[in-house]
CSV table of C-alpha atoms in Angstrom, one decimal:
chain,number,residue,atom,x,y,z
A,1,UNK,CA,41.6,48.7,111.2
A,2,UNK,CA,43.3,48.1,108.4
A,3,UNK,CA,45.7,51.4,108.8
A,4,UNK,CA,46.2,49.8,112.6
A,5,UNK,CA,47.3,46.2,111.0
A,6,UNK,CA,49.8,48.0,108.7
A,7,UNK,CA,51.1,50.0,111.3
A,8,UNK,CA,51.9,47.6,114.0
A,9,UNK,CA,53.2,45.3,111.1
A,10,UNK,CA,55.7,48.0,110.3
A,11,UNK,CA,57.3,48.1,114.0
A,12,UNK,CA,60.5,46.0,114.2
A,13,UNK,CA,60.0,42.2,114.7
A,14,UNK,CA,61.6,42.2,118.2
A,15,UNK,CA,60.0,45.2,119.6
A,16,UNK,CA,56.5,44.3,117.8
A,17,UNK,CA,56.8,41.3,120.2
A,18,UNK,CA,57.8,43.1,123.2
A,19,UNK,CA,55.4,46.0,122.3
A,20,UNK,CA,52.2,44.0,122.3
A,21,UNK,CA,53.3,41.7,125.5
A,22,UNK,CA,53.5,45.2,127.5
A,23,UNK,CA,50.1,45.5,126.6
A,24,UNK,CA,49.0,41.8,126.1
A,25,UNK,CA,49.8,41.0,130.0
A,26,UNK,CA,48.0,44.0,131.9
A,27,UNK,CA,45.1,44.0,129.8
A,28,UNK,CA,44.8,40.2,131.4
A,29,UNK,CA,45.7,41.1,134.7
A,30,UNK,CA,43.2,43.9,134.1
A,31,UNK,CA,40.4,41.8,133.3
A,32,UNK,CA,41.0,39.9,135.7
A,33,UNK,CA,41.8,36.4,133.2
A,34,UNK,CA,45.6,35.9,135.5
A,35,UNK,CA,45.4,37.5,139.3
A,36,UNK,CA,47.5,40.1,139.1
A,37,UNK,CA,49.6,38.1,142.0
A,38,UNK,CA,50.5,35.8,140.2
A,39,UNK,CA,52.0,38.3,137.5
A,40,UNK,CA,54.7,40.5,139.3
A,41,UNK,CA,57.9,38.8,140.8
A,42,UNK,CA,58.0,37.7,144.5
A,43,UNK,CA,61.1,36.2,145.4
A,44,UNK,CA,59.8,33.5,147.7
A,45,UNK,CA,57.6,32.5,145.1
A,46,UNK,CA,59.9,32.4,142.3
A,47,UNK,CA,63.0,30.4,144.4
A,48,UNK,CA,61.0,28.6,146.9
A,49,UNK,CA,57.9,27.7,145.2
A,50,UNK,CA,59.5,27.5,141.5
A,51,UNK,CA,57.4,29.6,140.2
A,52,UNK,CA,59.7,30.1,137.0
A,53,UNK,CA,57.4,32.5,134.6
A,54,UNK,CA,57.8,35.2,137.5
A,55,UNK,CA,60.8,37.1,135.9
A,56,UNK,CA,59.0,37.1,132.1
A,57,UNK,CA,55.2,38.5,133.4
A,58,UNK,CA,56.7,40.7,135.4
A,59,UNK,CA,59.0,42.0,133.0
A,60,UNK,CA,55.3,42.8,130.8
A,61,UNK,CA,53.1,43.5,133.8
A,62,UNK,CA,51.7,47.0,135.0
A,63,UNK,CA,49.4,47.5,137.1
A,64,UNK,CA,46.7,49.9,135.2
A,65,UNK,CA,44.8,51.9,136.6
A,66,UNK,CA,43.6,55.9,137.4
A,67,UNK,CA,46.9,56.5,139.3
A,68,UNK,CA,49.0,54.9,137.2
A,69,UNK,CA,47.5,55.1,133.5
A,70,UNK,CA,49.8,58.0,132.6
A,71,UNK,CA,53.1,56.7,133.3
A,72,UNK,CA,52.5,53.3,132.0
A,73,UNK,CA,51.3,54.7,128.7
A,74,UNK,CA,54.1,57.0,128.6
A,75,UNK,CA,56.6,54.2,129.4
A,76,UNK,CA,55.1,52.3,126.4
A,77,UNK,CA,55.3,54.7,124.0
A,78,UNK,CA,59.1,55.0,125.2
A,79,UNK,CA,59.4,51.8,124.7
A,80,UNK,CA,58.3,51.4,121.0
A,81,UNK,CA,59.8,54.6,120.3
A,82,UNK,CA,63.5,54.0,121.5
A,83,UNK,CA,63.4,50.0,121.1
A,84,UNK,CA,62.8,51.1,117.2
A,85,UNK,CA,65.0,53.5,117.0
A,86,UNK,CA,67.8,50.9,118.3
A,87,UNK,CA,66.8,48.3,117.0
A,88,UNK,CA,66.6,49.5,113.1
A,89,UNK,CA,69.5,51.7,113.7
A,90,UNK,CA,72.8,50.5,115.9
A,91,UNK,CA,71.2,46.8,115.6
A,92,UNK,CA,70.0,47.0,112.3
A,93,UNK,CA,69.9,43.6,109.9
A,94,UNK,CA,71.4,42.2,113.2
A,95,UNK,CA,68.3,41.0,115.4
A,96,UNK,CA,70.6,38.6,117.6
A,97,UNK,CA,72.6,41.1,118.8
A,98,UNK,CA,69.6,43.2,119.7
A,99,UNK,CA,68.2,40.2,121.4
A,100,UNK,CA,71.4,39.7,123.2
A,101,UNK,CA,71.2,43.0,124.4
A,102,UNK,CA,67.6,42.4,126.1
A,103,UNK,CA,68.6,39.4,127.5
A,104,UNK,CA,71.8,40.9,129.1
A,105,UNK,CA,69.8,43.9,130.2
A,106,UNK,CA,67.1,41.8,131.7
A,107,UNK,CA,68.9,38.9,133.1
A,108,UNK,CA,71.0,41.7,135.3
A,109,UNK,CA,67.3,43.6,136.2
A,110,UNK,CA,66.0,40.4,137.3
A,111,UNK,CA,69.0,39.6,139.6
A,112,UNK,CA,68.7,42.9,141.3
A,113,UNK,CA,64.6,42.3,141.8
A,114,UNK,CA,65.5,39.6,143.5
A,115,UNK,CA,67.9,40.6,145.5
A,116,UNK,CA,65.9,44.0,146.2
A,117,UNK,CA,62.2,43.1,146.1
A,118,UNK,CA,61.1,44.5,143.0
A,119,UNK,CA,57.9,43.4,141.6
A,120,UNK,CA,57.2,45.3,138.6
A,121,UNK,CA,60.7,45.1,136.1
A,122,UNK,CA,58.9,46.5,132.9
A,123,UNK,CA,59.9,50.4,133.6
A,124,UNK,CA,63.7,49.0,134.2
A,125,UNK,CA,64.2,47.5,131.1
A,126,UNK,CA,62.6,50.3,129.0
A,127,UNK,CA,64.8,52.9,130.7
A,128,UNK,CA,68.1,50.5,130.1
A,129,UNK,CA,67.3,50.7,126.3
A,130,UNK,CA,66.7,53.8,126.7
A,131,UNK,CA,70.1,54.8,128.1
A,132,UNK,CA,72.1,52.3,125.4
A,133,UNK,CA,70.6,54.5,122.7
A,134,UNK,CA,71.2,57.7,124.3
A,135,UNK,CA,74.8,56.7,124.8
A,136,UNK,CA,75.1,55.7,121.3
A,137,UNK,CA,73.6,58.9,120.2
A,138,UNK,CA,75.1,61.4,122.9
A,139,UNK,CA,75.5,64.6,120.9
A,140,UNK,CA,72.5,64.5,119.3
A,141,UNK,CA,70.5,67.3,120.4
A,142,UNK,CA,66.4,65.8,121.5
A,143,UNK,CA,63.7,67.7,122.4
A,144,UNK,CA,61.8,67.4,125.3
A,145,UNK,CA,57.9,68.6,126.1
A,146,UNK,CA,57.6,72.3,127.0
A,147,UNK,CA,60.3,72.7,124.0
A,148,UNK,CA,63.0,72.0,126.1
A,149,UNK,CA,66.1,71.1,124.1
A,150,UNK,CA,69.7,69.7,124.9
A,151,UNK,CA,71.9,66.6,124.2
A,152,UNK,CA,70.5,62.7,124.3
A,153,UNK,CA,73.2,61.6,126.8
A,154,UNK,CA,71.1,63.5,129.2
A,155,UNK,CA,68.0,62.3,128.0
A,156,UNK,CA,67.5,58.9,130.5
A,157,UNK,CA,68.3,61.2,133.7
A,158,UNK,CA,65.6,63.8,132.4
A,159,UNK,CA,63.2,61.0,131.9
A,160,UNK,CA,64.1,59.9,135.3
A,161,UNK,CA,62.7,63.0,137.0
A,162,UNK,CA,59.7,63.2,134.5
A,163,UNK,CA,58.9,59.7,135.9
A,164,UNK,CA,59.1,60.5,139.8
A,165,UNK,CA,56.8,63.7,139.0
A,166,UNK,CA,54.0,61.7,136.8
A,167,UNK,CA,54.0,59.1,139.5
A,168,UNK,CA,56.9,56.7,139.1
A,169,UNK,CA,59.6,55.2,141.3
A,170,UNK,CA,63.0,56.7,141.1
A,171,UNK,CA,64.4,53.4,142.0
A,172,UNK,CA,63.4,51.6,139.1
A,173,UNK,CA,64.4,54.2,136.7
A,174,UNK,CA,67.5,54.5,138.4
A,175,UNK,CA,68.3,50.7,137.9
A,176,UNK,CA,67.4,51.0,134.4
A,177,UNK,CA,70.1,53.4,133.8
A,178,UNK,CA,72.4,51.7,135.6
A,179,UNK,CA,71.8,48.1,133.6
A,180,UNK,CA,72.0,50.3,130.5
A,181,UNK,CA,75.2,51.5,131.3
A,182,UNK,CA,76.3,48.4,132.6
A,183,UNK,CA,75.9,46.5,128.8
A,184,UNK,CA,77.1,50.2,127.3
A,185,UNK,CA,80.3,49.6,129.0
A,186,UNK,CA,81.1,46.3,128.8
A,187,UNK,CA,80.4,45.8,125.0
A,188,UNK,CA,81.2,49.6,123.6
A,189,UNK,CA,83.7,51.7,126.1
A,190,UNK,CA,85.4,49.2,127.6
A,191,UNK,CA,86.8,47.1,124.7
A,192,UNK,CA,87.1,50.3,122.2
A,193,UNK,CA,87.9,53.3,124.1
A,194,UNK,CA,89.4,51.4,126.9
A,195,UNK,CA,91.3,49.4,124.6
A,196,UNK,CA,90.1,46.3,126.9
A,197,UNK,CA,89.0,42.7,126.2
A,198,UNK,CA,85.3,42.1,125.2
A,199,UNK,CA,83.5,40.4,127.5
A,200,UNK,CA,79.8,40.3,126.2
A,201,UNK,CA,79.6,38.1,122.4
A,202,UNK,CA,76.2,37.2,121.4
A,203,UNK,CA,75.7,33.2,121.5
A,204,UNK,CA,75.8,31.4,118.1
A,205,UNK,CA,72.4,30.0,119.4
A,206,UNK,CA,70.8,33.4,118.9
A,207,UNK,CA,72.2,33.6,115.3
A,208,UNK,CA,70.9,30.4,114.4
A,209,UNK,CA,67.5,31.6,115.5
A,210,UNK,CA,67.3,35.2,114.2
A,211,UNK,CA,70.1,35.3,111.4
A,212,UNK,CA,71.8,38.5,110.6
A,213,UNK,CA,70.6,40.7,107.6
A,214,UNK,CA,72.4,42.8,104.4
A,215,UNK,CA,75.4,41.2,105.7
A,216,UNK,CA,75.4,42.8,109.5
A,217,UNK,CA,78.7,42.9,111.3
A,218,UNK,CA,77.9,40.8,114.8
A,219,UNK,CA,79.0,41.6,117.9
A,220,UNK,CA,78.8,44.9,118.1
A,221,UNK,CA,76.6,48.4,117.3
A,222,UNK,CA,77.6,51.6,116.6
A,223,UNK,CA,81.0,52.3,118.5
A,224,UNK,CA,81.3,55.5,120.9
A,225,UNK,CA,82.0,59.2,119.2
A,226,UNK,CA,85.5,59.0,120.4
A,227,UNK,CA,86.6,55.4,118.3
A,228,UNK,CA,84.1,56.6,115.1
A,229,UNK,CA,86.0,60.4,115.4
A,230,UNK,CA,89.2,57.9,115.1
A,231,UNK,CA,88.0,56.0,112.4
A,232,UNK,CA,87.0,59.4,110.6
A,233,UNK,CA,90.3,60.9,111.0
A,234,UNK,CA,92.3,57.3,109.7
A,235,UNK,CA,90.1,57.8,106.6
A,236,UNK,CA,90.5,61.7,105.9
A,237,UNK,CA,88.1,62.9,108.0
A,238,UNK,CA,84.5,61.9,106.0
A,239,UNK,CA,81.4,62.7,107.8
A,240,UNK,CA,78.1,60.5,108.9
A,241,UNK,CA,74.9,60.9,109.8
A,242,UNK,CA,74.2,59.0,112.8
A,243,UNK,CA,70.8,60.1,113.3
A,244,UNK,CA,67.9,62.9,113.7
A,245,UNK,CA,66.9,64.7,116.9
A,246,UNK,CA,63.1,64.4,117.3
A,247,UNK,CA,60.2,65.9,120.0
A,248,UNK,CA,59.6,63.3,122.0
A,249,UNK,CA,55.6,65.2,122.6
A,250,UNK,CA,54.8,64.6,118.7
């Protein structure tokens, strides 16, 4: 137990958090502690009846069973594997812009529930963090099971049809990605290839609360290949390792 302990002490503090919720929640709904109902998002409930913790359970909520064991427990280990990877890479010693970018991500997955009757919003967010660190590392080359191999900005559509064949809803996927392009955009393309204004800044709230660390420039992660290649060339062309590729069936 002890190895255990160590091991989920070692994940990053804002995906430990997120992490255990996704399994906290439907191990509760599973027992049977919380109904189910009143753990996925209705929106008559949540606007009518003011149901307000709606958008959170359902965020950590999945229904578990012999139909859908697989995918959830695929979609978890997706999410500690790529919420790590972002947050101690693009985000690291900066936990509030991380958080930001949760809060972005899920505040826009909650509005399109609503509007399209989505119950279940755990796969969406995943899949938009997902897509934010594929983006961020889009020529690195990933492989897949069955030793398929080819770049990461290719990785959340692959993972999309993986889904729909173990069981899962394009739709939510397909939202994910969206979202997850959606912050990509707005906070990396847009304002440094584009040469636009910045739309998304992190509040000063969420730096009082989670500080940055070693000094952590706010505001921003890793900027597309096209401004780093820029920044490469301004300083005689010097080379960086932005990450590893890794099988995603070890």
């Amino acid at each position: 137990m002890s190895d255990l302990g160590d091991w989920f002490r070692s994940i990053p503090l804002i995906t430990r958090y997120w992490f255990a919720s996704s399994i906290a929640v439907p191990l509760i709904g599973k027992l049977g502690l919380i109904s189910p109902v009143y753990l996925v998002l209705w929106p008559d409930a949540f606007l009518s009846r003011f149901q307000i913790w709606r958008p959170i359970t359902a965020t950590f909520y999945f229904p578990v069973g012999p139909g859908t064991g697989f995918l959830y427990l695929v979609n978890l280990y997706f999410l500690y594997q790529y919420s790590s990877r972002l947050e101690t890479g693009a985000f690291d010693g900066r936990p509030a812009d991380y958080m930001f970018m949760l809060l972005f991500n899920w505040i826009c997955i909650v509005i399109t529930g609503l509007l399209m009757d989505m119950q279940l919003l755990m796969i969406p967010l995943i899949m938009s963090v997902l897509y934010v660190w594929a983006q961020l590392n889009r020529d690195m080359i990933v492989s897949f099971w069955f030793g398929t191999r080819f770049k990461a900005c290719y990785l959340p559509w692959v993972i999309l049809g993986f889904n729909y064949i173990i069981g899962g809803s394009i739709i939510n996927e397909l939202i994910g990605n969206l979202v997850g392009h959606l912050y990509f955009f707005l906070m990396f393309k847009y304002p440094m290839d584009l040469g636009g204004r910045n739309f998304l800044t992190t509040p000063q709230f969420l730096y009082r609360w989670l500080p940055n660390r070693r000094g952590g420039v706010s505001g921003f992660g890793i900027p597309p290949a096209s401004v780093r290649r820029a920044a490469e060339d301004q300083q005689g062309g010097g080379r960086h390792n932005w990450g590893q590729g890794f099988r995603l069936g070890d």
